[in-house]
Tab-separated table of C-alpha atoms and ligand atoms in Angstrom:
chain	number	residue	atom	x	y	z
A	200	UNK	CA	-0.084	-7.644	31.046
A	201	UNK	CA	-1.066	-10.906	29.925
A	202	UNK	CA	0.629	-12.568	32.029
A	203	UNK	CA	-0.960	-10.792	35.294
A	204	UNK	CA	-4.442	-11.600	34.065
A	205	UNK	CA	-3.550	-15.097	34.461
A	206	UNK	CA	-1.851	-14.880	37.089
A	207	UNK	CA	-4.763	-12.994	38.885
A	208	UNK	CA	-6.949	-15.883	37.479
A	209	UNK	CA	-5.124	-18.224	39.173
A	210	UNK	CA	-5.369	-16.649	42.458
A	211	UNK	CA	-9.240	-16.162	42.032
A	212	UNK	CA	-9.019	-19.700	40.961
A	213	UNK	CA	-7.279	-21.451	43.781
A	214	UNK	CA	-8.387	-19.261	46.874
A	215	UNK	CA	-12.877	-19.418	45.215
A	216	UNK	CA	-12.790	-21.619	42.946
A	217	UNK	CA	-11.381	-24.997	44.124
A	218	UNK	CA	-11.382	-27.097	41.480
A	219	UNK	CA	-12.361	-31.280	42.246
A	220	UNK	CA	-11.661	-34.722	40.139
A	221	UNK	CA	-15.367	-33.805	37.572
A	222	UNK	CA	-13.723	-30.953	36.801
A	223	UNK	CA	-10.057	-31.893	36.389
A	224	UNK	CA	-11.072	-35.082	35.079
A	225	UNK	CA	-13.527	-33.189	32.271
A	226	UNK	CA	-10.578	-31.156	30.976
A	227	UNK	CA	-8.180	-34.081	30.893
A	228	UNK	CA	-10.708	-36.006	28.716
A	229	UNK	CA	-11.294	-33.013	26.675
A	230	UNK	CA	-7.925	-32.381	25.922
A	231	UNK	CA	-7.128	-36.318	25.486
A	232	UNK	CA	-9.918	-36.314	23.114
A	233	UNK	CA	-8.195	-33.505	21.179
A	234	UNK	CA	-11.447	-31.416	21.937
A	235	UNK	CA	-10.525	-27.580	21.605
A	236	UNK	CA	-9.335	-25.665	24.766
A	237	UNK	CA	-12.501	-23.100	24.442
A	238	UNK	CA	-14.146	-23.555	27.653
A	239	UNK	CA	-14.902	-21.060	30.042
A	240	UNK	CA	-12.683	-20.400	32.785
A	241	UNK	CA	-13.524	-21.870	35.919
A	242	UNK	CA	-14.554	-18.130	37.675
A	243	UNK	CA	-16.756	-17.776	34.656
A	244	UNK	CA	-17.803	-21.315	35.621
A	245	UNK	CA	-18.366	-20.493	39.228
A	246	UNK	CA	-20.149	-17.131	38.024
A	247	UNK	CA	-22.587	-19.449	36.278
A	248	UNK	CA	-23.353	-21.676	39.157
A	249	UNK	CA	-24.007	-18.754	41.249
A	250	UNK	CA	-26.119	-17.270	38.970
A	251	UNK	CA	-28.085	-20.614	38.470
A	252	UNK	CA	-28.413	-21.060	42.322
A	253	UNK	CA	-29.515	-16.923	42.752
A	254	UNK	CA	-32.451	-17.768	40.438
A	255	UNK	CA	-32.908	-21.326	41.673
A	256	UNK	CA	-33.170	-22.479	38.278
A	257	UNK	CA	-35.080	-25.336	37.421
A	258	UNK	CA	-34.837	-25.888	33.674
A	259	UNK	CA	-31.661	-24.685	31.997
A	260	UNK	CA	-30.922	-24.242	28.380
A	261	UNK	CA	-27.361	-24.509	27.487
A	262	UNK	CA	-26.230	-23.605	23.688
A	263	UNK	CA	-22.908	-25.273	22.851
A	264	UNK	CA	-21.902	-27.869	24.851
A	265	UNK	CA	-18.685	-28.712	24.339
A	266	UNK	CA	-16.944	-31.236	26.448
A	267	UNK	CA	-19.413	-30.642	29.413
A	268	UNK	CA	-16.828	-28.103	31.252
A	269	UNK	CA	-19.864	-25.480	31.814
A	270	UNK	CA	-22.507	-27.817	31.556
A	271	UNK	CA	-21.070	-29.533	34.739
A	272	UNK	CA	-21.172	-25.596	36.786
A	273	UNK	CA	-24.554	-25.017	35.638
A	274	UNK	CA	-25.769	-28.710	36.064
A	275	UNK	CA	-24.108	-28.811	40.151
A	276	UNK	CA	-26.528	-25.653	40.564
A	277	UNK	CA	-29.483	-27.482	39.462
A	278	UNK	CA	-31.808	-28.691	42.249
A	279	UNK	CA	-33.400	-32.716	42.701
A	280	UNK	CA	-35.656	-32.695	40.061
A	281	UNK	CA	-33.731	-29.873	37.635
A	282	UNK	CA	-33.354	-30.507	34.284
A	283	UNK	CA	-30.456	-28.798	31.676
A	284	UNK	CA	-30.228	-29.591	28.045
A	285	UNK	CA	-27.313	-28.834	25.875
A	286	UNK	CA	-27.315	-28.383	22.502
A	287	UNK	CA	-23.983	-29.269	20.313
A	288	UNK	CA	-23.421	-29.801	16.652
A	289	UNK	CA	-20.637	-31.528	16.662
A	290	UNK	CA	-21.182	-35.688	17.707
A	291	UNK	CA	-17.342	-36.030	18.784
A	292	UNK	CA	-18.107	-33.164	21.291
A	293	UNK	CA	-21.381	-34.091	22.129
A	294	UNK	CA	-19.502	-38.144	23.429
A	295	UNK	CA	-16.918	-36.143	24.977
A	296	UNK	CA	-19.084	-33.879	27.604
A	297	UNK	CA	-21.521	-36.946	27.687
A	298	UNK	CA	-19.059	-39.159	29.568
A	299	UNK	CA	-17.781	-36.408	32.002
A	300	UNK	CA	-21.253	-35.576	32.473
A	301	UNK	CA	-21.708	-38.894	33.729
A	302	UNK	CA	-18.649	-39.038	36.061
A	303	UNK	CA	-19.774	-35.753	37.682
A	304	UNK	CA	-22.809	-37.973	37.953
A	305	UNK	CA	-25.263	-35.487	36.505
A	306	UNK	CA	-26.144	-38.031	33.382
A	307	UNK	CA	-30.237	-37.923	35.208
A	308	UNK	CA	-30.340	-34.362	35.166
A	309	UNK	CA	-28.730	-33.490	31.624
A	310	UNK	CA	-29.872	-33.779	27.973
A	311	UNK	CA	-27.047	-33.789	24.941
A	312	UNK	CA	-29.258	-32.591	22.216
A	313	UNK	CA	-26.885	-33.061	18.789
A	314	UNK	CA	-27.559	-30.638	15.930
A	315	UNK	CA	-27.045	-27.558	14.863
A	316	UNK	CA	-28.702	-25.030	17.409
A	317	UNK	CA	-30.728	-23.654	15.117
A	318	UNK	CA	-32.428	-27.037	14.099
A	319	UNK	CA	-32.780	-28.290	17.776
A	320	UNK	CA	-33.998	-24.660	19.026
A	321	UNK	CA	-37.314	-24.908	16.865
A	322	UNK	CA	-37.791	-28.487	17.961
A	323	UNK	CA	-37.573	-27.775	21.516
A	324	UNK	CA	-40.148	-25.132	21.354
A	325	UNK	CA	-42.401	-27.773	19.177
A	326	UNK	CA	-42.140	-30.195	21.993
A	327	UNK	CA	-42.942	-27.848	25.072
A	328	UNK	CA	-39.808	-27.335	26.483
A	329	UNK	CA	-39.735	-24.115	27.583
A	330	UNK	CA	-39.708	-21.361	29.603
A	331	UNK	CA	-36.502	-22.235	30.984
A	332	UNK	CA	-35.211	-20.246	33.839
A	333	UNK	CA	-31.940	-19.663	32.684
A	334	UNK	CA	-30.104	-20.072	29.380
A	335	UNK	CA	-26.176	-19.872	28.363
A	336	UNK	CA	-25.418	-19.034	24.760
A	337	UNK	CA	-22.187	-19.638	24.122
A	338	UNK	CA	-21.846	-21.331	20.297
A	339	UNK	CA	-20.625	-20.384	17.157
A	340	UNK	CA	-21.073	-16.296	17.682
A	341	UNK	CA	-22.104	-15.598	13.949
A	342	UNK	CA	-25.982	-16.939	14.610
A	343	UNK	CA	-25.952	-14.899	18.138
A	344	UNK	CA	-28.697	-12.908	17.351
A	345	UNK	CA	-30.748	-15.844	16.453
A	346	UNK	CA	-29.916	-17.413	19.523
A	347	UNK	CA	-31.449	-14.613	21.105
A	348	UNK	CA	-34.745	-14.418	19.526
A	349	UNK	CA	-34.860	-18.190	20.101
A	350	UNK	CA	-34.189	-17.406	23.658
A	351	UNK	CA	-36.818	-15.134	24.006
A	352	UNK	CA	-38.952	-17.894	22.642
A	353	UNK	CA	-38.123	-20.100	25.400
A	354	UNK	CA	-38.162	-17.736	28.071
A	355	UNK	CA	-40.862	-15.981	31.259
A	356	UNK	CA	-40.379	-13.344	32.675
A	357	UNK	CA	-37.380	-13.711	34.899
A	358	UNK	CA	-35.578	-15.808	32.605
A	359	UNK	CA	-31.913	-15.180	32.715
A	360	UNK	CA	-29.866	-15.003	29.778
A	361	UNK	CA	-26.074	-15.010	29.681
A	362	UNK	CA	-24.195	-15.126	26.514
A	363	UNK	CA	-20.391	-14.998	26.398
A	364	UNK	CA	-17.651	-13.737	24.384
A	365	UNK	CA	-19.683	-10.554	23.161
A	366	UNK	CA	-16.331	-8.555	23.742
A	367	UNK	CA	-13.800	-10.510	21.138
A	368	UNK	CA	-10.860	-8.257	22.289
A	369	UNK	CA	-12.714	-5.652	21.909
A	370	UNK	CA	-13.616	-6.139	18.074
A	371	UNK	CA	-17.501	-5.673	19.107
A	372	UNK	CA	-17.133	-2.012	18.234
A	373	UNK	CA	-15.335	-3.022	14.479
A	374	UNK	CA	-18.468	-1.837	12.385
A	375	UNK	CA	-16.145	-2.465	9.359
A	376	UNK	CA	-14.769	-6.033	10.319
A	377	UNK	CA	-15.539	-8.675	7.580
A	378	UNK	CA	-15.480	-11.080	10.433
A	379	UNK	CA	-18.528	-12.917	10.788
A	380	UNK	CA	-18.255	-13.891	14.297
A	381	UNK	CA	-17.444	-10.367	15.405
A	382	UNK	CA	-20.711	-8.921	13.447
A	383	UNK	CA	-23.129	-11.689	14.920
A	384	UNK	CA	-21.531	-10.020	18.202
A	385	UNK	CA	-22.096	-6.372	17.258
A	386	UNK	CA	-25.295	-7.017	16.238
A	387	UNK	CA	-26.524	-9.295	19.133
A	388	UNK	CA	-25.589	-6.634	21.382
A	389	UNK	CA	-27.570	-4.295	19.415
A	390	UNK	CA	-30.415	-6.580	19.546
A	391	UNK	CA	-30.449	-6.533	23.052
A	392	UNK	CA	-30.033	-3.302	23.763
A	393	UNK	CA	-33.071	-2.384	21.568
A	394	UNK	CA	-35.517	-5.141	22.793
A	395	UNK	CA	-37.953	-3.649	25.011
A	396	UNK	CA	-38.122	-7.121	26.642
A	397	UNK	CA	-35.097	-7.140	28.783
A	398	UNK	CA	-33.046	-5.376	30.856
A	399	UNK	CA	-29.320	-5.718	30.071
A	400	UNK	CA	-25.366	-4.846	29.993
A	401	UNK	CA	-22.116	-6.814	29.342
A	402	UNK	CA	-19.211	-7.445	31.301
A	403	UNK	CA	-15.776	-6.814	29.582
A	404	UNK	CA	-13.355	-9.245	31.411
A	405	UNK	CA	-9.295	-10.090	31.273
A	406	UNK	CA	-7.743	-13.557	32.515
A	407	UNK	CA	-6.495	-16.748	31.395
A	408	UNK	CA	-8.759	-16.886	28.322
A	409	UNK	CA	-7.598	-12.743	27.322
A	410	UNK	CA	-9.911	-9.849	26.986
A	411	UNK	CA	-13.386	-10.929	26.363
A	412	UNK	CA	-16.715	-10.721	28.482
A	413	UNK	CA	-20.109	-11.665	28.740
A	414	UNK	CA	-23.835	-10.212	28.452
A	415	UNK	CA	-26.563	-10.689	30.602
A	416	UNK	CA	-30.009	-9.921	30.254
A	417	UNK	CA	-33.346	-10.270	32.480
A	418	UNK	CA	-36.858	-11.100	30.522
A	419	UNK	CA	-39.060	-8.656	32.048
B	1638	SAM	C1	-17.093	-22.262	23.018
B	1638	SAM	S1	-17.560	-23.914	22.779
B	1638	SAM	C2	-18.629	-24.208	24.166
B	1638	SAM	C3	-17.887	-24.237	25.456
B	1638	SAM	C4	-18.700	-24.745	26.618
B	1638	SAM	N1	-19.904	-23.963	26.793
B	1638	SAM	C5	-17.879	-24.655	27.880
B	1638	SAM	O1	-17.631	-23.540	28.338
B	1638	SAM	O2	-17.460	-25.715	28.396
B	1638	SAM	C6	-18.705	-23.827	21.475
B	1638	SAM	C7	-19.355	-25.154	21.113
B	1638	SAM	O3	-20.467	-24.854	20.251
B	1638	SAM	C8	-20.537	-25.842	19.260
B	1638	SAM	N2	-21.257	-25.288	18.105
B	1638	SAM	C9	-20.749	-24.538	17.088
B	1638	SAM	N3	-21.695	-24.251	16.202
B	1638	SAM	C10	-22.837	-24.830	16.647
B	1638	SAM	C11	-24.167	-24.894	16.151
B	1638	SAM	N4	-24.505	-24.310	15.004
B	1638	SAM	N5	-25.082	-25.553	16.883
B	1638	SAM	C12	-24.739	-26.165	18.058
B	1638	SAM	N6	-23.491	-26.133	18.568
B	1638	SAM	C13	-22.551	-25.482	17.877
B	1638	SAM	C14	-19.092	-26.179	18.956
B	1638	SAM	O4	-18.978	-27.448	18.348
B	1638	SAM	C15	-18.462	-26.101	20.348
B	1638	SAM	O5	-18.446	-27.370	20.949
């Protein structure tokens, strides 16, 4: 089965989602750098663009950068004067996605904030960042649900917020797992689907990164 779901990936892939030399290039770097292959796929990528462009987002928070592979979908949707800012814990990740930002040549429209989320979160609310019009969560899944009240935070009404990997092969529904990642999922999902100030669902996908998905939700 597997093996379809990547094949079917790489259909989707190569007939919508042409890939060019920022992408390419970004992975090669990533993987030279020994960075880990955890990206998103490139039609979650293109799904993120198209989401940023629907909303014509202006301001776009971004939480867990990576090597820049997302970063680089949502930053191509952003408009002249857009701004995105990333936030990643890890310095060796943050250099990585801070060079191929720069040879997609979105370095004047993207901040590398380096911390751990939940240190840079409270600062960019002290400064005035937000609202931002969109937001990605897509970090270490245990501190999910903080991510989401930090989200709200930083949001307006109309703010999009997608957060992936709430599916984890389907261990969401494990109410017994000991794993910490899948219980930030369960109960970030839970979270959501309580909060009177969004409108919601998730996604449950297959393809070259397994069975997984993604939640979205609309600040009304
Ligand atoms: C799944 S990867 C992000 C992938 C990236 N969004 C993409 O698709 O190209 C998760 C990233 O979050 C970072 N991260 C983990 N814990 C974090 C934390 N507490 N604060 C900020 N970033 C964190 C990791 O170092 C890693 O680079």
């Amino acid at each position: 089965m597997k093996e379809q779901w990547m094949a079917v990936d790489e259909f989707i892939s190569a007939t919508l989602v042409p890939s060019d030399l920022a992408f390419s290039s970004a992975l090669e770097a990533s993987t030279a750098a020994a960075l880990p292959p955890i990206q998103i796929s490139p039609p979650l990528g293109k799904f993120l663009f198209l989401m940023a462009s629907i909303c014509q987002a202006k301001r776009i928070l971004e939480i867990g950068t990576l090597g820049g592979y997302s970063t680089i979908w949502l930053g191509r949707a952003l408009p002249i004067d857009g701004r995105l800012t990333s936030l990643e814990v890890d310095p060796k990740h943050a250099a990585v996605a801070q060079g191929n930002i720069a040879r997609a040549n979105l370095a004047n429209k993207v901040d590398v904030l380096i911390g751990r989320a939940l240190d840079t979160l409270p600062q960019l609310a002290s400064n005035g960042k937000g609202p931002f019009d969109l937001i990605f969560i897509d970090a270490d899944k245990s501190n999910y649900p903080e991510y989401f009240d930090w989200s709200l935070r930083l949001s307006r009404k109309g703010t999009v917020i997608v957060a992936d990997n709430v599916i984890r092969g389907g261990r969401v529904i494990d109410e017994a797992s000991d794993d910490a990642d899948s219980q930030g999922i369960r109960r970030f999902v839970e979270m959501v689907g309580t909060n009177r100030r969004v409108a919601a669902t998730a996604i449950q996908t297959v393809g070259s990164k397994g069975y997984d998905g993604f939640a979205i939700a609309l600040v009304l």
